[in-house]
Every structure is written in C-alpha cells, then in structure tokens.
CSV table of C-alpha atoms in Angstrom, one decimal:
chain,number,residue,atom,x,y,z
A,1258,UNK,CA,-75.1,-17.8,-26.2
A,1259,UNK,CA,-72.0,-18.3,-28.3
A,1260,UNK,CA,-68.6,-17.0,-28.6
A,1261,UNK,CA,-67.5,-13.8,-30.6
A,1262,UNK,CA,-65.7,-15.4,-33.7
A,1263,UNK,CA,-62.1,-16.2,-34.1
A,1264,UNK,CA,-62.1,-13.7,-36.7
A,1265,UNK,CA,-63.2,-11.0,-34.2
A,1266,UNK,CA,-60.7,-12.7,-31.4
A,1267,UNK,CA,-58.0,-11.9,-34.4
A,1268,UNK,CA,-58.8,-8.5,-34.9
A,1269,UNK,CA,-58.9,-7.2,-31.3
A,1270,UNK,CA,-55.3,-9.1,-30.5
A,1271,UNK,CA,-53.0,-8.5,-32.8
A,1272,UNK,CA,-50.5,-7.8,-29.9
A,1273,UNK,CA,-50.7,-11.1,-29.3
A,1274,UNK,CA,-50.7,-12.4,-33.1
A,1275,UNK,CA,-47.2,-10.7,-33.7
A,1276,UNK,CA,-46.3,-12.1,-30.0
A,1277,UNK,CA,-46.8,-15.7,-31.3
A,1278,UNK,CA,-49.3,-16.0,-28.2
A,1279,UNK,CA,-52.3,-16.4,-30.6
A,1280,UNK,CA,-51.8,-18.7,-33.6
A,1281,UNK,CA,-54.4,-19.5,-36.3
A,1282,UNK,CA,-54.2,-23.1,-37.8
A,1283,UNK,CA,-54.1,-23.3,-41.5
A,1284,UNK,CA,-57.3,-24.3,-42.5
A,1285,UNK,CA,-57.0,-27.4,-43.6
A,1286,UNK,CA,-59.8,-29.4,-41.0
A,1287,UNK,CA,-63.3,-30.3,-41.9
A,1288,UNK,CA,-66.0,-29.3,-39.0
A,1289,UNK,CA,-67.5,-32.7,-37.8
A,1290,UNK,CA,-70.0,-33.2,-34.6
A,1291,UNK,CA,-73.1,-30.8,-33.1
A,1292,UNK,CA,-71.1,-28.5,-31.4
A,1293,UNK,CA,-69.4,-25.7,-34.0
A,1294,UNK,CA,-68.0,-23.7,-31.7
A,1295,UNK,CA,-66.3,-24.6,-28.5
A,1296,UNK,CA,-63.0,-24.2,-27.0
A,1297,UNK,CA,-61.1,-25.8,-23.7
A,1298,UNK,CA,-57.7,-26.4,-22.4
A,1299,UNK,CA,-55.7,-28.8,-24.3
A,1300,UNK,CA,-54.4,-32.5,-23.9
A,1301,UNK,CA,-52.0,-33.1,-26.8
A,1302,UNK,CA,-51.5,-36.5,-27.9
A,1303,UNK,CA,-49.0,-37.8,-30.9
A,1304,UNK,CA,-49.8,-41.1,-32.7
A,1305,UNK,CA,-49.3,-42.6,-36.4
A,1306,UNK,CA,-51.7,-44.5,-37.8
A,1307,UNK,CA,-52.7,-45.9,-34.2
A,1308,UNK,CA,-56.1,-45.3,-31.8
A,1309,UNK,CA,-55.4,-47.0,-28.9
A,1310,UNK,CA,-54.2,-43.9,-26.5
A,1311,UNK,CA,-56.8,-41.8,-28.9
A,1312,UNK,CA,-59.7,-44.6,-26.9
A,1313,UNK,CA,-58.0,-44.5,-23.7
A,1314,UNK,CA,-57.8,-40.3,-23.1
A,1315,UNK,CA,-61.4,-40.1,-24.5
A,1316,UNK,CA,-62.6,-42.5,-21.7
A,1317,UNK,CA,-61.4,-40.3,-19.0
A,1318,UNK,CA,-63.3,-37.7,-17.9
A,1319,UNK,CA,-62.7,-34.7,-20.0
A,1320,UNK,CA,-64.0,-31.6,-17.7
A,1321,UNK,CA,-64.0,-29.5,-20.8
A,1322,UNK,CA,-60.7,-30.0,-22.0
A,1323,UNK,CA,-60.0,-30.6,-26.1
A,1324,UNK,CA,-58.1,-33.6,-27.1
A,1325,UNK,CA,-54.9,-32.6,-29.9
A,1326,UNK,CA,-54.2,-35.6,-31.6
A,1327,UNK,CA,-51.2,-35.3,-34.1
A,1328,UNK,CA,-52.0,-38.3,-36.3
A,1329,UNK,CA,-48.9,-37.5,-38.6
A,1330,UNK,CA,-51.3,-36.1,-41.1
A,1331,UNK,CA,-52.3,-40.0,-42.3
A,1332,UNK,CA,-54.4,-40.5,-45.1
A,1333,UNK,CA,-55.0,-43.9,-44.7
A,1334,UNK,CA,-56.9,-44.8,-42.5
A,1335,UNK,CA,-59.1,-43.2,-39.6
A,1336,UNK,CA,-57.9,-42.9,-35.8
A,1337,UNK,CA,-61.0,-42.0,-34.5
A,1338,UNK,CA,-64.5,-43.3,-34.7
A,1339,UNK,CA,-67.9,-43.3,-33.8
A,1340,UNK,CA,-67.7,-45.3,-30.2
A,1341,UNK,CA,-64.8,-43.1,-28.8
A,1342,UNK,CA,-66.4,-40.0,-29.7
A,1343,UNK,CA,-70.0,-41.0,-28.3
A,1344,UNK,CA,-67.9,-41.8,-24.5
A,1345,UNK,CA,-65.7,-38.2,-25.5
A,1346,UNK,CA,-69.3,-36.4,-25.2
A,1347,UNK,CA,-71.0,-38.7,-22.0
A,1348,UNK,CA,-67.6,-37.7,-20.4
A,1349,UNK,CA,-67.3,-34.4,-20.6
A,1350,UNK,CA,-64.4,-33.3,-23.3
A,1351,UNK,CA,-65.2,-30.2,-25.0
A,1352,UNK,CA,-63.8,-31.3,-28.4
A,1353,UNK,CA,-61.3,-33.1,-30.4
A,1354,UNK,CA,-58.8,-31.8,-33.3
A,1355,UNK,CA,-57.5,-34.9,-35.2
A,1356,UNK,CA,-54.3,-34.4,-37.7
A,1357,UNK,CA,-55.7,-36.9,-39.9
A,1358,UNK,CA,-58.9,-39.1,-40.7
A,1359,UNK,CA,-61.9,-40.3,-39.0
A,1360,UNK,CA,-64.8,-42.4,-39.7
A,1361,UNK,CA,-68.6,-42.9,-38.6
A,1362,UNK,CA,-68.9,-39.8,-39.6
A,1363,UNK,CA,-73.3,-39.7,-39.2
A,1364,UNK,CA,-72.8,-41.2,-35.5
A,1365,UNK,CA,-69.7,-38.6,-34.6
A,1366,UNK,CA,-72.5,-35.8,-36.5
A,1367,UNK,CA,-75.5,-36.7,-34.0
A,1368,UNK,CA,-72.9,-35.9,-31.3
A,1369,UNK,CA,-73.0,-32.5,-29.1
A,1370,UNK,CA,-69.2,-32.3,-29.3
A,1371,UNK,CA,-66.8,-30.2,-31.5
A,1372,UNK,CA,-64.4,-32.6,-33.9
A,1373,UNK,CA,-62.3,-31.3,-36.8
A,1374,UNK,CA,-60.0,-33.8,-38.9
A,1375,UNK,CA,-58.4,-33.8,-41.9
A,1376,UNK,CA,-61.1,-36.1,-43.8
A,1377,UNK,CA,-62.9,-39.1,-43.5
A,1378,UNK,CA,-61.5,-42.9,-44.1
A,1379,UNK,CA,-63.7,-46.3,-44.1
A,1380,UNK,CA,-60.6,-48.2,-42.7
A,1381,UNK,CA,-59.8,-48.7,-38.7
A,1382,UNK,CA,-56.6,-47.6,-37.5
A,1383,UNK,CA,-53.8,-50.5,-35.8
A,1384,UNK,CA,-54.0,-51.4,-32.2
A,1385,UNK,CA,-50.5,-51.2,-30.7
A,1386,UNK,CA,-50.8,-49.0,-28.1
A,1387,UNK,CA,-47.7,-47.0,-29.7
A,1388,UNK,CA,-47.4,-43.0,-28.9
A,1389,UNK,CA,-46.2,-39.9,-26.8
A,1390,UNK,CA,-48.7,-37.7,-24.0
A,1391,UNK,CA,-48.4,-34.2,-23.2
A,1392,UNK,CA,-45.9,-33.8,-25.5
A,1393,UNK,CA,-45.3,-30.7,-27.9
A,1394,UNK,CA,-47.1,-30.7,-31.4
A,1395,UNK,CA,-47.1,-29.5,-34.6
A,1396,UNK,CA,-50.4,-29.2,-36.3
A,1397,UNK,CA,-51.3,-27.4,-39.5
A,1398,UNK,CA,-47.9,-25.0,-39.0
A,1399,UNK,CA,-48.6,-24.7,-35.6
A,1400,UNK,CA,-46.2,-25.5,-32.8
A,1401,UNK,CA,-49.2,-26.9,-30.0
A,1402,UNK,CA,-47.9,-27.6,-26.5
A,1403,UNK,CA,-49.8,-28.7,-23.9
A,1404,UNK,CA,-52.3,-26.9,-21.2
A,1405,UNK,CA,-52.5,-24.5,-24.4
A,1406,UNK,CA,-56.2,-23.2,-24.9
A,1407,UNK,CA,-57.9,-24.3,-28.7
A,1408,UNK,CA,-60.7,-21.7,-29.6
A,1409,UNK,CA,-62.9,-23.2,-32.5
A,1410,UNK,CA,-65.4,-22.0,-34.5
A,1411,UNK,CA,-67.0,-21.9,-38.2
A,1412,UNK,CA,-64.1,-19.4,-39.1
A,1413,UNK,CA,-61.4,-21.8,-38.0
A,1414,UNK,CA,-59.3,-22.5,-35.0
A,1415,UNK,CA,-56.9,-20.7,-32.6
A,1416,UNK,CA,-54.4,-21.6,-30.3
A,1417,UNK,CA,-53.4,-19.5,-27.3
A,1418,UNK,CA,-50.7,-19.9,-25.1
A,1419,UNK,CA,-53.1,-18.9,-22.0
A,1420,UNK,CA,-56.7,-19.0,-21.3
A,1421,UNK,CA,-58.0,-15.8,-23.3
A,1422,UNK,CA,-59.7,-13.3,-20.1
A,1423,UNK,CA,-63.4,-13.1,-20.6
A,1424,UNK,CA,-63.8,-9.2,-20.8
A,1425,UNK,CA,-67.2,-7.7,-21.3
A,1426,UNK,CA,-68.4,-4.1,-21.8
A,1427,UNK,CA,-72.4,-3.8,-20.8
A,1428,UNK,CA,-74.3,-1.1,-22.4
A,1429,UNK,CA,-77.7,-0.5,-21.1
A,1430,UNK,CA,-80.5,1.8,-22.7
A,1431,UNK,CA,-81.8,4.0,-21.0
A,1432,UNK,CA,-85.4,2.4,-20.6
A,1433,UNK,CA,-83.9,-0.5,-18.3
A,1434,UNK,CA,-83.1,0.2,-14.9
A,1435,UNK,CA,-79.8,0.4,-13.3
A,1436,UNK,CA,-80.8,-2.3,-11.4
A,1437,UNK,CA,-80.6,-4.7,-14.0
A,1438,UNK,CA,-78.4,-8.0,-12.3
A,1439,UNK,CA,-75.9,-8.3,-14.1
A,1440,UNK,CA,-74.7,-11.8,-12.9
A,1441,UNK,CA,-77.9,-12.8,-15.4
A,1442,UNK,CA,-76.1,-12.0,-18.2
A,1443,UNK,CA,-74.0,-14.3,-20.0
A,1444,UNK,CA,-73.9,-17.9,-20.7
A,1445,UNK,CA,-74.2,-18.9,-16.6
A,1446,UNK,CA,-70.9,-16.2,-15.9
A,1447,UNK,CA,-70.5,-13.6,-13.4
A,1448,UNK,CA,-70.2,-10.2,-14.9
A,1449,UNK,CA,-68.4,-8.2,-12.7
A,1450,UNK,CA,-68.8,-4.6,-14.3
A,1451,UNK,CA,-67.7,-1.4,-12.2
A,1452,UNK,CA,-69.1,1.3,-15.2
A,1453,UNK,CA,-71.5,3.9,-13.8
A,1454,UNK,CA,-74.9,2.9,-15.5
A,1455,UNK,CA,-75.5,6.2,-16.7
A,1456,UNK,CA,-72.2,5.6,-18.9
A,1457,UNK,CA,-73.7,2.5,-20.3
A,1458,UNK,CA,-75.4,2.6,-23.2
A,1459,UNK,CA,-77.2,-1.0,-25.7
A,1460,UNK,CA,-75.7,-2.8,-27.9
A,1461,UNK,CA,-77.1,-6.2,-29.2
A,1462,UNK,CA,-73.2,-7.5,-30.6
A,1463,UNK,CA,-70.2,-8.3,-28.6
A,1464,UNK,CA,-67.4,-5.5,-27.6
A,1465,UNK,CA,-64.2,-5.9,-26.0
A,1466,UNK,CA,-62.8,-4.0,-23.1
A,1467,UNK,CA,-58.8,-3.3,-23.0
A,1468,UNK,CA,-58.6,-5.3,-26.6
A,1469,UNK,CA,-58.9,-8.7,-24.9
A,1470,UNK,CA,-61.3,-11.6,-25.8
A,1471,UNK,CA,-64.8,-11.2,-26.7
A,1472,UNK,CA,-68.1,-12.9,-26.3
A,1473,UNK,CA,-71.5,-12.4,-27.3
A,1474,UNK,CA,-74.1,-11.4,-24.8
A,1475,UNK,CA,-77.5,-10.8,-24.3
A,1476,UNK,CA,-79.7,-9.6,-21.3
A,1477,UNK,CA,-82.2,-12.7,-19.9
A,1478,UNK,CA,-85.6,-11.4,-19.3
C-alpha cells in the first residue's frame, strides 16, 4: 500500500503551497536504500564534513522519524555510510536526507530504509564530534525546522510544516455489501468514513476529501 505521489500531494494543496506550509525541495538528491517512498517527522541535524552526531542520532531509536542532516552541501567526502544506516533501519527511523555525500552505497541499497544525498564519495568524513541539534535548516532552498514532516517519494520530496491529515473518500460498487469493514482498508489504519453506502461508488486510485492529503487504497479480501 503506498502513498499518493508528491506530485498528486502538490496538486490537491496549493493553499498550502502559496502558504509556504508545503515546500518542494529542489531536486537535486539521488534516491539511495529499499524504501522509495516513506515519510516521518523530522530531526534536523547541521554538520560540515563531520559524522559523529550523524552515528550518534542514528543509534537511537528512530520510531519513524527522518533524520535532516545539513552537511553544508560537501563534496568531499561522505558523512554517512554503510554501518550507521544498517543500525538507522534495526532501530526504527523511517529515512534519512543527507545535504551532501555518502558511501557503501550497495550495503545502504540492500537496506529497507529511505536515504537521499547529494552523491556518493569513497572518503570517510572527520571525527570531531562538531555540530548543532534541532536547529533550523536550509536544504536545497528550503528553510527545514524541526518536528516538520518530510514526504518522499520517486517524484521528489516535500516538507510540511504539520503532519499532512490522512483523508480518504471510499467508493464501493454496488456488488459489495455495505457491510464491507472498513477498518480493513488501508495500510493497518482506521478508516473512519460517515458517507451513506449507497453514495459510495469504486475507484481503484486514490481521492482526496476536502483537498487534503491522499493515499492509495485498496479493499483486503
């Protein structure tokens, strides 16, 4: 079950495009790691040339969040490898956006974790421990504070000030019954849907409901 595409995020909100609470990242990241789309809270995280508080965040537990790492845009060498993203996956972060290099890139591919950076680079990053937390960002054009929400996908990537609401219209044919649970739709979320089922109609593609964010659905059999 996968999320509607950014693109289709874009065109439902443009209220919150000209707001500024939906931002697009210029698309300068290539898509490394299993996981192609995901999308979580963010932790931002500044640093220059430097992966010591890139190891240390990934070693925490992540509980879905994405990891923002403003890297200064550095070309010369990687701040993230192999061995931080294998513990970034066993612990539970979602996905990490690097404003510069990495490296291992076949080990950080056979992970199930979303990573996007700028390229790849052989050599290691310094060890001095030297950066800012939780601090505001600027990635790619993009102001990036944290507790933001990142929203990636094949497309590109989003930033939103606030968790995007979930909002799903069901549309039933009329050979199903209105019976049909609708808390078995959805990648493992409660559908809470108050439409009369002889107003629903079928639809195998995502809709929105009041403009707000999409996802795709299907009906579990």
């Amino acid at each position: 079950m996968a999320l509607v595409t950014t693109a289709e995020v874009c065109d439902a909100n443009p209220q919150l495009i000209v707001s500024g609470e939906l931002r697009a990242l210029q698309p300068n990241f290539q898509i490394y790691g299993r996981r192609q789309v995901f999308c979580g809270p963010i932790v931002t995280l500044k640093v220059f040339e430097d992966n010591v508080l890139v190891r240390e965040f990934l070693e925490e537990k992540g509980n879905g969040r994405v990891l923002v790492v403003d890297g200064g845009a550095s070309m010369r060498c990687a701040i993230l490898g192999g061995n931080p993203v294998v513990q970034a996956q066993n612990n539970g972060w979602a996905g990490i956006l690097v404003n510069g290099c990495v490296r291992d890139v076949d080990e950080i591919n056979g992970c199930d974790i979303g990573v996007r950076a700028l390229a790849s680079h052989p050599m290691k990053a310094n060890k001095k421990g030297i950066g800012e937390k939780h601090v505001p960002i600027t990635v790619a054009g993009t102001r990036i504070c944290d507790g933001e929400w990142l929203y990636a996908d094949t497309d590109g990537i989003l930033i939103s000030r606030t968790e995007l609401s979930v909002a799903l219209h069901l549309v039933i044919p009329c050979s199903l019954p209105n019976t049909l649970p609708f808390s078995s739709c959805v990648n493992s979320l409660c559908l809470l849907d108050d439409s009369p089922p002889a107003e629903k109609e079928y639809r195998n593609k995502s809709v929105t409901r009041n403009g707000i964010f999409m996802m795709a659905w299907t009906f579990l059999t």
